Coordinates of N, CA and C in Angstrom, one line a residue:
Chain A
X699 N 2.6 -18.6 0.1 CA 2.3 -17.2 0.2 C 3.6 -16.4 -0.1
X700 N 3.4 -15.4 -0.9 CA 4.5 -14.5 -1.3 C 4.9 -13.7 0.0
X701 N 6.3 -13.7 0.2 CA 6.8 -12.9 1.3 C 7.8 -11.9 0.7
X702 N 7.7 -10.7 1.2 CA 8.6 -9.6 0.8 C 9.4 -9.1 1.9
X703 N 10.7 -9.0 1.8 CA 11.6 -8.6 2.9 C 12.4 -7.4 2.5
X704 N 12.5 -6.4 3.3 CA 13.3 -5.2 3.0 C 14.4 -5.0 4.1
X705 N 15.5 -4.7 3.5 CA 16.7 -4.5 4.4 C 17.5 -3.3 3.9
X706 N 17.9 -2.3 4.8 CA 17.7 -2.4 6.2 C 16.3 -1.9 6.6
X707 N 16.0 -2.1 7.9 CA 14.7 -1.5 8.4 C 14.8 0.0 8.5
X708 N 15.9 0.5 8.8 CA 16.1 1.9 9.0 C 17.5 2.3 8.5
X709 N 17.6 3.5 8.0 CA 18.9 4.0 7.5 C 19.0 5.5 7.7
X710 N 20.1 5.9 8.2 CA 20.4 7.4 8.4 C 21.7 7.7 7.7
X711 N 21.6 8.7 6.8 CA 22.7 9.1 6.0 C 22.8 10.6 5.9
X712 N 24.1 11.2 5.7 CA 24.2 12.6 5.5 C 23.7 13.0 4.1
X713 N 23.3 14.2 4.0 CA 22.8 14.7 2.7 C 23.9 14.6 1.7
X714 N 23.5 14.2 0.5 CA 24.4 14.2 -0.7 C 24.9 12.7 -1.0
X715 N 24.7 11.8 0.0 CA 25.1 10.5 -0.3 C 24.3 9.7 -1.2
X716 N 24.9 8.8 -2.0 CA 24.1 7.9 -2.8 C 23.8 6.7 -2.0
X717 N 22.6 6.1 -2.1 CA 22.2 5.0 -1.2 C 21.4 4.0 -2.0
X718 N 21.4 2.8 -1.4 CA 20.7 1.6 -2.0 C 19.8 1.0 -1.0
X719 N 18.5 0.8 -1.4 CA 17.6 0.1 -0.5 C 17.3 -1.3 -1.2
X720 N 17.2 -2.3 -0.4 CA 17.0 -3.6 -0.9 C 15.7 -4.2 -0.6
X721 N 15.2 -5.0 -1.5 CA 13.9 -5.7 -1.4 C 14.1 -7.1 -2.0
X722 N 13.6 -8.1 -1.3 CA 13.7 -9.5 -1.8 C 12.3 -10.1 -1.7
X723 N 12.0 -11.0 -2.6 CA 10.7 -11.7 -2.6 C 10.9 -13.2 -2.9
X724 N 10.0 -14.0 -2.3 CA 10.2 -15.4 -2.3 C 9.8 -16.1 -3.6
X725 N 8.8 -15.6 -4.3 CA 8.3 -16.3 -5.5 C 8.6 -15.4 -6.7
X726 N 9.4 -15.9 -7.6 CA 9.8 -15.1 -8.8 C 8.7 -14.9 -9.8
X727 N 7.6 -15.6 -9.7 CA 6.5 -15.5 -10.7 C 5.6 -14.3 -10.4
X728 N 6.2 -13.1 -10.5 CA 5.5 -11.9 -10.2 C 5.2 -11.2 -11.5
X729 N 4.1 -10.4 -11.5 CA 3.7 -9.6 -12.7 C 4.6 -8.3 -12.8
X730 N 4.7 -7.7 -11.6 CA 5.6 -6.5 -11.6 C 6.0 -6.2 -10.1
X731 N 6.9 -5.3 -9.9 CA 7.3 -4.9 -8.6 C 7.3 -3.3 -8.6
X732 N 6.8 -2.8 -7.4 CA 6.6 -1.4 -7.3 C 7.3 -0.9 -6.1
X733 N 7.8 0.3 -6.2 CA 8.4 1.0 -5.0 C 7.5 2.2 -4.7
X734 N 7.2 2.3 -3.4 CA 6.3 3.4 -2.9 C 7.1 4.2 -1.8
X735 N 6.6 5.4 -1.6 CA 7.1 6.3 -0.5 C 6.0 6.6 0.4
X736 N 6.2 6.5 1.7 CA 5.1 6.9 2.7 C 5.7 7.9 3.6
X737 N 5.1 9.1 3.7 CA 5.4 10.1 4.6 C 4.6 9.9 5.9
X738 N 5.1 10.3 7.0 CA 4.3 10.2 8.3 C 2.9 10.7 8.2
X739 N 1.9 9.9 8.6 CA 0.6 10.3 8.6 C -0.1 10.4 7.3
X740 N 0.6 9.9 6.2 CA 0.0 10.1 4.9 C 0.0 8.7 4.2
X741 N -0.7 8.7 3.1 CA -0.8 7.4 2.3 C 0.5 7.2 1.5
X742 N 0.4 6.2 0.6 CA 1.6 5.8 -0.2 C 1.6 6.6 -1.5
X743 N 2.7 6.9 -2.0 CA 2.9 7.5 -3.3 C 3.8 6.6 -4.1
X744 N 3.3 6.3 -5.3 CA 4.0 5.4 -6.2 C 5.3 6.1 -6.7
X745 N 6.4 5.5 -6.7 CA 7.7 6.0 -7.2 C 8.0 5.4 -8.6
X746 N 8.1 4.1 -8.6 CA 8.5 3.4 -9.8 C 7.8 2.1 -9.9
X747 N 7.4 1.6 -11.1 CA 6.8 0.3 -11.3 C 7.7 -0.4 -12.4
X748 N 8.1 -1.6 -12.1 CA 8.9 -2.4 -13.0 C 8.1 -3.6 -13.4
X749 N 7.8 -3.7 -14.7 CA 7.1 -4.9 -15.2 C 8.1 -6.1 -15.2
X750 N 7.5 -7.3 -15.1 CA 8.3 -8.5 -15.0 C 9.3 -8.7 -16.2
X751 N 8.9 -8.1 -17.3 CA 9.8 -8.2 -18.5 C 10.9 -7.1 -18.5
X752 N 10.9 -6.2 -17.6 CA 11.9 -5.1 -17.5 C 13.0 -5.4 -16.5
X753 N 14.1 -4.7 -16.7 CA 15.2 -4.9 -15.7 C 15.3 -3.7 -14.8
X754 N 14.9 -2.5 -15.3 CA 15.0 -1.4 -14.5 C 14.1 -0.2 -15.0
X755 N 13.9 0.7 -14.0 CA 13.2 1.9 -14.4 C 13.9 3.1 -13.7
X756 N 13.8 4.2 -14.3 CA 14.4 5.4 -13.8 C 13.5 6.6 -13.8
X757 N 13.6 7.4 -12.7 CA 12.8 8.6 -12.6 C 13.6 9.6 -11.8
X758 N 14.2 10.6 -12.5 CA 15.0 11.6 -11.8 C 16.2 11.0 -11.1
X759 N 16.3 11.2 -9.8 CA 17.4 10.7 -9.0 C 17.2 9.2 -8.6
X760 N 16.1 8.7 -9.0 CA 15.7 7.3 -8.5 C 15.9 6.3 -9.7
X761 N 16.5 5.2 -9.3 CA 16.6 4.1 -10.3 C 16.3 2.8 -9.5
X762 N 15.3 2.0 -10.1 CA 15.0 0.7 -9.5 C 15.3 -0.4 -10.5
X763 N 15.9 -1.5 -9.9 CA 16.2 -2.6 -10.7 C 15.5 -3.8 -10.3
X764 N 15.3 -4.8 -11.2 CA 14.6 -6.0 -10.9 C 15.3 -7.2 -11.4
X765 N 15.6 -8.2 -10.5 CA 16.2 -9.4 -10.9 C 15.3 -10.6 -10.5
X766 N 14.4 -11.0 -11.4 CA 13.4 -12.0 -11.0 C 14.1 -13.3 -10.6
X767 N 15.1 -13.7 -11.3 CA 15.7 -15.0 -11.0 C 16.3 -15.1 -9.6
X768 N 16.8 -14.0 -9.1 CA 17.3 -14.1 -7.7 C 16.3 -13.5 -6.7
X769 N 15.1 -13.1 -7.2 CA 14.1 -12.6 -6.3 C 14.5 -11.3 -5.6
X770 N 15.1 -10.4 -6.3 CA 15.6 -9.1 -5.7 C 15.3 -7.9 -6.5
X771 N 15.1 -6.8 -5.8 CA 15.0 -5.5 -6.4 C 15.7 -4.5 -5.5
X772 N 16.3 -3.5 -6.2 CA 17.0 -2.5 -5.4 C 16.5 -1.1 -5.9
X773 N 16.4 -0.2 -5.0 CA 16.1 1.2 -5.2 C 17.3 2.1 -4.9
X774 N 17.8 2.7 -6.0 CA 19.0 3.5 -5.9 C 18.6 5.0 -5.8
X775 N 19.0 5.7 -4.8 CA 18.7 7.1 -4.7 C 20.1 7.9 -4.8
X776 N 20.2 8.7 -5.8 CA 21.4 9.5 -6.0 C 21.3 10.8 -5.3
X777 N 22.4 11.3 -4.8 CA 22.6 12.6 -4.2 C 21.4 12.9 -3.3
X778 N 21.3 12.1 -2.2 CA 20.1 12.2 -1.3 C 20.0 13.6 -0.7
X779 N 18.7 13.9 -0.4 CA 18.3 15.2 0.1 C 17.4 15.0 1.4
X780 N 17.4 16.0 2.3 CA 16.5 15.9 3.4 C 15.1 15.6 3.1
X781 N 14.6 16.1 1.9 CA 13.3 15.9 1.5 C 13.0 14.4 1.1
X782 N 14.1 13.6 1.0 CA 13.9 12.2 0.7 C 13.6 11.4 1.9
X783 N 13.6 12.0 3.1 CA 13.3 11.3 4.3 C 11.9 10.8 4.3
X784 N 11.7 9.5 4.5 CA 10.4 8.9 4.4 C 10.6 7.4 4.6
X785 N 9.5 6.7 4.6 CA 9.6 5.2 4.6 C 9.3 4.7 3.2
X786 N 10.2 3.9 2.7 CA 10.1 3.3 1.4 C 9.7 1.9 1.4
X787 N 8.6 1.6 0.7 CA 8.0 0.3 0.6 C 8.2 -0.3 -0.8
X788 N 8.5 -1.6 -0.8 CA 8.4 -2.3 -2.1 C 7.2 -3.3 -2.0
X789 N 6.6 -3.5 -3.2 CA 5.5 -4.4 -3.2 C 5.6 -5.2 -4.5
X790 N 5.3 -6.5 -4.4 CA 5.3 -7.4 -5.6 C 3.9 -7.7 -5.9
X791 N 3.6 -7.6 -7.2 CA 2.2 -8.0 -7.7 C 2.3 -9.5 -8.1
X792 N 1.8 -10.3 -7.2 CA 2.0 -11.8 -7.4 C 0.7 -12.4 -8.1
X793 N -0.4 -11.8 -7.8 CA -1.6 -12.2 -8.4 C -2.4 -11.0 -8.8
X794 N -3.4 -11.2 -9.7 CA -4.1 -10.0 -10.1 C -4.7 -9.2 -9.0
X795 N -4.5 -7.9 -9.0 CA -5.0 -7.0 -8.0 C -4.3 -7.1 -6.7
X796 N -3.4 -8.1 -6.5 CA -2.9 -8.3 -5.1 C -1.4 -7.9 -5.0
X797 N -1.2 -6.9 -4.3 CA 0.2 -6.5 -4.0 C 0.6 -7.1 -2.6
X798 N 1.8 -7.7 -2.5 CA 2.4 -8.1 -1.3 C 3.5 -7.1 -0.9
X799 N 3.3 -6.5 0.3 CA 4.2 -5.4 0.7 C 5.3 -5.9 1.7
X800 N 6.5 -5.3 1.6 CA 7.5 -5.4 2.6 C 7.2 -4.5 3.8
X801 N 7.9 -4.6 4.8 CA 7.7 -3.8 6.0 C 8.3 -2.4 5.9
X802 N 9.1 -2.2 4.9 CA 9.6 -0.8 4.6 C 11.0 -0.6 5.2
X803 N 11.7 0.4 4.6 CA 12.9 1.0 5.1 C 12.7 2.4 5.4
X804 N 12.9 2.8 6.7 CA 12.7 4.2 7.1 C 14.0 4.9 6.9
X805 N 14.0 5.9 6.0 CA 15.2 6.6 5.6 C 15.2 8.0 6.3
X806 N 16.3 8.4 6.9 CA 16.5 9.7 7.4 C 17.7 10.3 6.7
X807 N 17.6 11.4 6.0 CA 18.7 12.1 5.4 C 19.0 13.4 6.2
X808 N 20.1 13.5 6.8 CA 20.5 14.6 7.7 C 21.1 15.7 6.9
X809 N 20.6 17.0 7.2 CA 21.2 18.1 6.5 C 22.7 18.3 6.8
Chain B
X270 N -11.9 18.2 -5.3 CA -10.8 17.4 -4.7 C -10.3 16.5 -5.8
X271 N -9.0 16.1 -5.7 CA -8.5 15.2 -6.6 C -7.9 14.0 -5.9
X272 N -7.7 12.9 -6.7 CA -7.0 11.7 -6.1 C -8.0 10.9 -5.3
X273 N -7.5 10.3 -4.2 CA -8.2 9.4 -3.3 C -8.4 10.1 -2.0
X274 N -9.6 10.3 -1.5 CA -9.8 10.9 -0.2 C -10.4 9.9 0.8
X275 N -10.1 10.1 2.0 CA -10.7 9.2 3.1 C -11.2 10.0 4.3
X276 N -12.3 9.6 4.8 CA -12.8 10.3 6.0 C -13.4 9.2 7.0
X277 N -13.3 9.4 8.3 CA -12.5 10.5 8.9 C -11.0 10.2 8.8
X278 N -10.2 11.1 9.2 CA -8.7 10.9 9.2 C -8.3 10.2 10.5
X279 N -9.0 10.4 11.6 CA -8.8 9.8 12.8 C -10.1 9.4 13.4
X280 N -10.1 8.2 14.1 CA -11.3 7.7 14.7 C -11.0 6.9 15.9
X281 N -11.6 7.2 17.0 CA -11.5 6.5 18.3 C -12.9 5.9 18.6
X282 N -12.9 4.6 18.9 CA -14.2 3.9 19.1 C -14.0 2.8 20.2
X283 N -15.1 2.6 20.9 CA -15.2 1.5 21.9 C -15.5 0.2 21.2
X284 N -15.3 -0.9 21.9 CA -15.5 -2.2 21.3 C -16.9 -2.5 20.9
X285 N -17.9 -1.8 21.5 CA -19.3 -2.0 21.2 C -19.9 -1.1 20.2
X286 N -19.1 -0.1 19.7 CA -19.6 0.9 18.8 C -19.7 0.3 17.4
X287 N -20.5 1.0 16.6 CA -20.5 0.8 15.1 C -20.1 2.1 14.4
X288 N -19.2 2.0 13.5 CA -18.7 3.1 12.8 C -18.5 2.7 11.3
X289 N -18.3 3.7 10.5 CA -17.9 3.5 9.1 C -16.8 4.4 8.6
X290 N -15.9 3.8 7.8 CA -14.9 4.5 7.1 C -15.3 4.7 5.7
X291 N -15.0 5.9 5.2 CA -15.4 6.3 3.8 C -14.2 6.6 2.9
X292 N -14.3 6.1 1.7 CA -13.2 6.4 0.7 C -13.9 6.8 -0.6
X293 N -13.3 7.8 -1.2 CA -13.8 8.3 -2.5 C -12.7 8.6 -3.4
X294 N -12.8 8.1 -4.7 CA -11.8 8.3 -5.7 C -12.3 9.2 -6.8
X295 N -11.5 10.2 -7.2 CA -11.9 11.1 -8.2 C -11.1 10.9 -9.5
X296 N -10.7 9.7 -9.7 CA -9.8 9.4 -10.8 C -10.4 8.6 -11.9
X297 N -11.7 8.3 -11.8 CA -12.4 7.5 -12.8 C -11.9 6.0 -12.9
X298 N -11.4 5.5 -11.8 CA -10.8 4.2 -11.8 C -11.9 3.1 -11.6
X299 N -11.5 1.9 -11.9 CA -12.5 0.8 -11.9 C -12.4 -0.2 -10.7
X300 N -11.3 -0.1 -10.0 CA -11.1 -1.0 -8.9 C -10.7 -0.2 -7.6
X301 N -11.2 -0.7 -6.5 CA -10.9 0.0 -5.2 C -10.5 -1.1 -4.2
X302 N -9.7 -0.7 -3.2 CA -9.1 -1.6 -2.3 C -9.1 -1.1 -0.9
X303 N -9.2 -2.0 0.1 CA -9.0 -1.7 1.5 C -7.8 -2.4 2.0
X304 N -6.8 -1.7 2.6 CA -5.7 -2.3 3.2 C -5.6 -1.9 4.7
X305 N -5.0 -2.8 5.5 CA -4.7 -2.5 6.9 C -3.2 -2.4 7.1
X306 N -2.8 -1.4 7.8 CA -1.4 -1.2 8.1 C -1.2 -1.1 9.6
X307 N -0.7 -2.2 10.3 CA -0.5 -2.2 11.7 C 1.0 -1.9 12.0
X308 N 1.2 -1.5 13.2 CA 2.6 -1.1 13.5 C 3.5 -2.2 13.3
X309 N 4.6 -1.9 12.6 CA 5.7 -2.9 12.4 C 5.3 -4.1 11.7
X310 N 4.2 -4.0 10.9 CA 3.8 -5.1 10.0 C 3.6 -4.6 8.6
X311 N 3.7 -5.5 7.6 CA 3.5 -5.0 6.2 C 2.0 -4.7 6.0
X312 N 1.8 -3.9 5.0 CA 0.4 -3.7 4.6 C -0.3 -5.0 4.3
X313 N -1.5 -5.1 4.7 CA -2.3 -6.4 4.4 C -3.5 -6.0 3.6
X314 N -3.7 -6.7 2.5 CA -4.8 -6.4 1.6 C -6.0 -7.0 2.3
X315 N -7.1 -6.3 2.4 CA -8.4 -6.8 3.1 C -9.4 -7.1 2.0
X316 N -9.8 -6.2 1.2 CA -10.8 -6.4 0.2 C -10.4 -5.7 -1.1
X317 N -11.0 -6.3 -2.2 CA -10.8 -5.7 -3.6 C -12.2 -5.7 -4.2
X318 N -12.5 -4.5 -4.8 CA -13.8 -4.4 -5.5 C -13.4 -3.9 -6.9
X319 N -14.1 -4.6 -7.9 CA -13.9 -4.2 -9.3 C -15.3 -3.9 -9.9
X320 N -15.5 -2.7 -10.3 CA -16.8 -2.3 -10.9 C -18.0 -2.7 -9.9
X321 N -17.7 -2.3 -8.6 CA -18.7 -2.5 -7.6 C -18.9 -3.9 -7.1
X322 N -18.2 -4.9 -7.7 CA -18.3 -6.3 -7.3 C -17.1 -6.7 -6.5
X323 N -17.3 -7.4 -5.3 CA -16.2 -7.8 -4.5 C -15.6 -9.0 -5.2
X324 N -14.3 -8.8 -5.5 CA -13.5 -9.9 -6.2 C -12.5 -10.6 -5.3
X325 N -12.3 -10.0 -4.1 CA -11.3 -10.6 -3.2 C -11.8 -10.3 -1.7
X326 N -11.7 -11.3 -0.9 CA -11.9 -11.1 0.5 C -10.8 -11.9 1.2
X327 N -9.8 -11.2 1.7 CA -8.6 -11.8 2.1 C -8.7 -12.4 3.5
X328 N -9.7 -13.3 3.8 CA -9.8 -13.9 5.1 C -10.0 -12.9 6.2
X329 N -10.8 -11.9 6.0 CA -11.0 -10.8 7.0 C -12.1 -11.2 7.9
X330 N -12.0 -10.9 9.2 CA -13.1 -11.2 10.1 C -14.4 -10.5 9.7
X331 N -15.5 -11.1 10.1 CA -16.8 -10.5 9.7 C -17.2 -9.2 10.4
X332 N -16.4 -8.9 11.4 CA -16.7 -7.6 12.1 C -16.3 -6.4 11.2
X333 N -15.6 -6.7 10.1 CA -15.3 -5.7 9.0 C -16.2 -6.0 7.8
X334 N -17.0 -5.1 7.4 CA -18.0 -5.3 6.4 C -17.8 -4.2 5.3
X335 N -17.4 -4.5 4.1 CA -17.2 -3.5 3.1 C -18.5 -3.3 2.3
X336 N -18.5 -2.1 1.7 CA -19.7 -1.8 0.8 C -19.1 -0.9 -0.3
X337 N -19.5 -1.2 -1.5 CA -19.1 -0.4 -2.7 C -20.4 0.0 -3.5
X338 N -21.0 1.1 -3.2 CA -22.3 1.4 -3.9 C -22.1 1.8 -5.3
X339 N -20.9 2.4 -5.7 CA -20.6 2.7 -7.1 C -19.1 2.7 -7.2
X340 N -18.6 2.9 -8.4 CA -17.2 2.8 -8.7 C -16.4 3.9 -8.0
X341 N -17.0 4.9 -7.5 CA -16.2 6.0 -6.9 C -16.2 6.0 -5.4
X342 N -17.0 5.2 -4.8 CA -17.1 5.2 -3.3 C -16.9 3.8 -2.7
X343 N -16.3 3.8 -1.6 CA -16.0 2.5 -0.9 C -16.1 2.8 0.6
X344 N -16.9 1.9 1.3 CA -17.0 2.0 2.7 C -16.5 0.8 3.4
X345 N -16.1 1.0 4.7 CA -15.7 -0.1 5.5 C -16.5 0.1 6.8
X346 N -17.5 -0.8 7.0 CA -18.4 -0.7 8.2 C -17.7 -1.6 9.3
X347 N -17.7 -1.0 10.5 CA -17.0 -1.6 11.6 C -17.9 -1.9 12.8
X348 N -17.9 -3.0 13.4 CA -18.7 -3.3 14.6 C -18.1 -4.3 15.4
X349 N -18.2 -4.1 16.7 CA -17.6 -5.0 17.8 C -16.2 -5.3 17.5
X350 N -15.4 -4.3 17.3 CA -14.0 -4.4 17.0 C -13.2 -4.8 18.3
X351 N -12.0 -5.2 18.1 CA -11.1 -5.6 19.2 C -9.9 -4.6 19.2
X352 N -9.3 -4.4 20.4 CA -8.1 -3.5 20.4 C -7.1 -3.8 19.4
X353 N -6.9 -5.1 19.0 CA -5.8 -5.4 18.0 C -6.2 -5.0 16.6
X354 N -7.4 -4.5 16.4 CA -7.8 -3.9 15.1 C -7.4 -2.5 15.0
X355 N -6.8 -1.9 16.0 CA -6.3 -0.5 15.9 C -5.1 -0.5 14.9
X356 N -5.3 0.4 13.9 CA -4.3 0.4 12.8 C -4.6 1.6 11.9
X357 N -3.8 1.7 10.9 CA -4.1 2.7 9.8 C -4.8 1.9 8.7
X358 N -5.9 2.4 8.3 CA -6.7 1.7 7.2 C -6.6 2.6 6.0
X359 N -6.0 2.0 4.9 CA -5.7 2.7 3.7 C -6.7 2.2 2.6
X360 N -7.1 3.2 1.8 CA -7.9 2.9 0.6 C -7.1 3.2 -0.6
X361 N -7.3 2.4 -1.6 CA -6.5 2.6 -2.9 C -7.5 2.4 -4.1
X362 N -7.1 2.9 -5.2 CA -7.8 2.6 -6.4 C -6.8 2.3 -7.6
X363 N -7.3 1.6 -8.6 CA -6.5 1.4 -9.8 C -7.4 1.5 -11.0
X364 N -6.8 1.9 -12.2 CA -7.5 2.1 -13.4 C -8.2 0.8 -13.9
X365 N -7.4 -0.2 -13.9 CA -7.9 -1.5 -14.4 C -8.8 -2.2 -13.4
X366 N -9.7 -3.0 -13.8 CA -10.6 -3.8 -12.9 C -10.0 -5.1 -12.6
X367 N -10.8 -6.1 -12.7 CA -10.4 -7.5 -12.4 C -9.2 -7.9 -13.3
X368 N -8.2 -8.5 -12.7 CA -7.0 -8.8 -13.5 C -6.0 -7.7 -13.6
X369 N -6.1 -6.7 -12.7 CA -5.3 -5.5 -12.8 C -3.8 -5.8 -12.5
X370 N -3.0 -5.2 -13.3 CA -1.5 -5.3 -13.0 C -0.9 -3.9 -13.0
X371 N -1.8 -2.8 -13.0 CA -1.3 -1.5 -13.0 C -1.1 -1.0 -11.6
X372 N -0.6 0.3 -11.5 CA -0.3 0.8 -10.2 C -1.6 1.2 -9.4
X373 N -1.4 1.3 -8.1 CA -2.6 1.7 -7.2 C -2.3 3.1 -6.6
X374 N -3.3 3.8 -6.5 CA -3.2 5.2 -5.9 C -3.9 5.2 -4.6
X375 N -3.2 5.6 -3.6 CA -3.6 5.5 -2.2 C -4.1 6.8 -1.6
X376 N -5.1 6.7 -0.7 CA -5.6 7.8 0.1 C -4.7 8.0 1.3
X377 N -4.9 9.0 2.1 CA -4.1 9.3 3.3 C -4.3 8.4 4.4
X378 N -5.4 7.6 4.4 CA -5.6 6.7 5.5 C -6.5 7.2 6.6
X379 N -7.1 6.3 7.4 CA -7.8 6.6 8.6 C -7.1 5.9 9.8
X380 N -6.7 6.7 10.7 CA -6.0 6.1 11.9 C -7.1 5.7 12.9
X381 N -7.3 4.4 13.1 CA -8.3 3.9 14.0 C -7.7 3.4 15.3
X382 N -8.3 3.8 16.4 CA -8.0 3.4 17.7 C -9.2 2.7 18.4
X383 N -9.1 1.5 18.8 CA -10.2 0.8 19.4 C -9.8 0.6 20.9
X384 N -10.7 1.2 21.8 CA -10.4 1.2 23.2 C -11.1 0.0 23.9

């Protein structure tokens, strides 16, 4: 069974810092890897999706990388803002229609 | 309304009750999903429907019964639940059907409490 681990479980940083969230997965035979954001009491919002053939994806201040051989992905957030405070989840698509999720990193960006 | 909607947003029920969760997607997607999110645990996939056919049942107890009458609506019927079933139940949809590798769009969830 695919297992996805996220480190750290929680992170608190001052506004303006650049930060990195980590995600590791046990089986490298994935179709893609996706990063989501979850705000309290709300569903998940897709941030970035990296296909297995890609190394990274960028959207605004966010950059996600994928290293299948080592079973790792990172989400880089540049110049963090208080509005970035949320829980960030990574999920690997290991089989058709089936995402395996990590437990998330809860980020708090202090003004 | 746009996106994926879920009702009710909050539900409290006793162990002997029967209730249903509803999900509706307004995106014209072909696949719909039920997930369970328990405190301090990763999201768990429960069911997958593609074009109204169930294509995945992830070893979910029979006290959870899904129904997909058409490609826009998905229900989760609940009966004789246990307190450990208390969780956030999330619905999602994706454009592709069976064999999908595209992204999923999530609803806001139903917070279920079983007394």
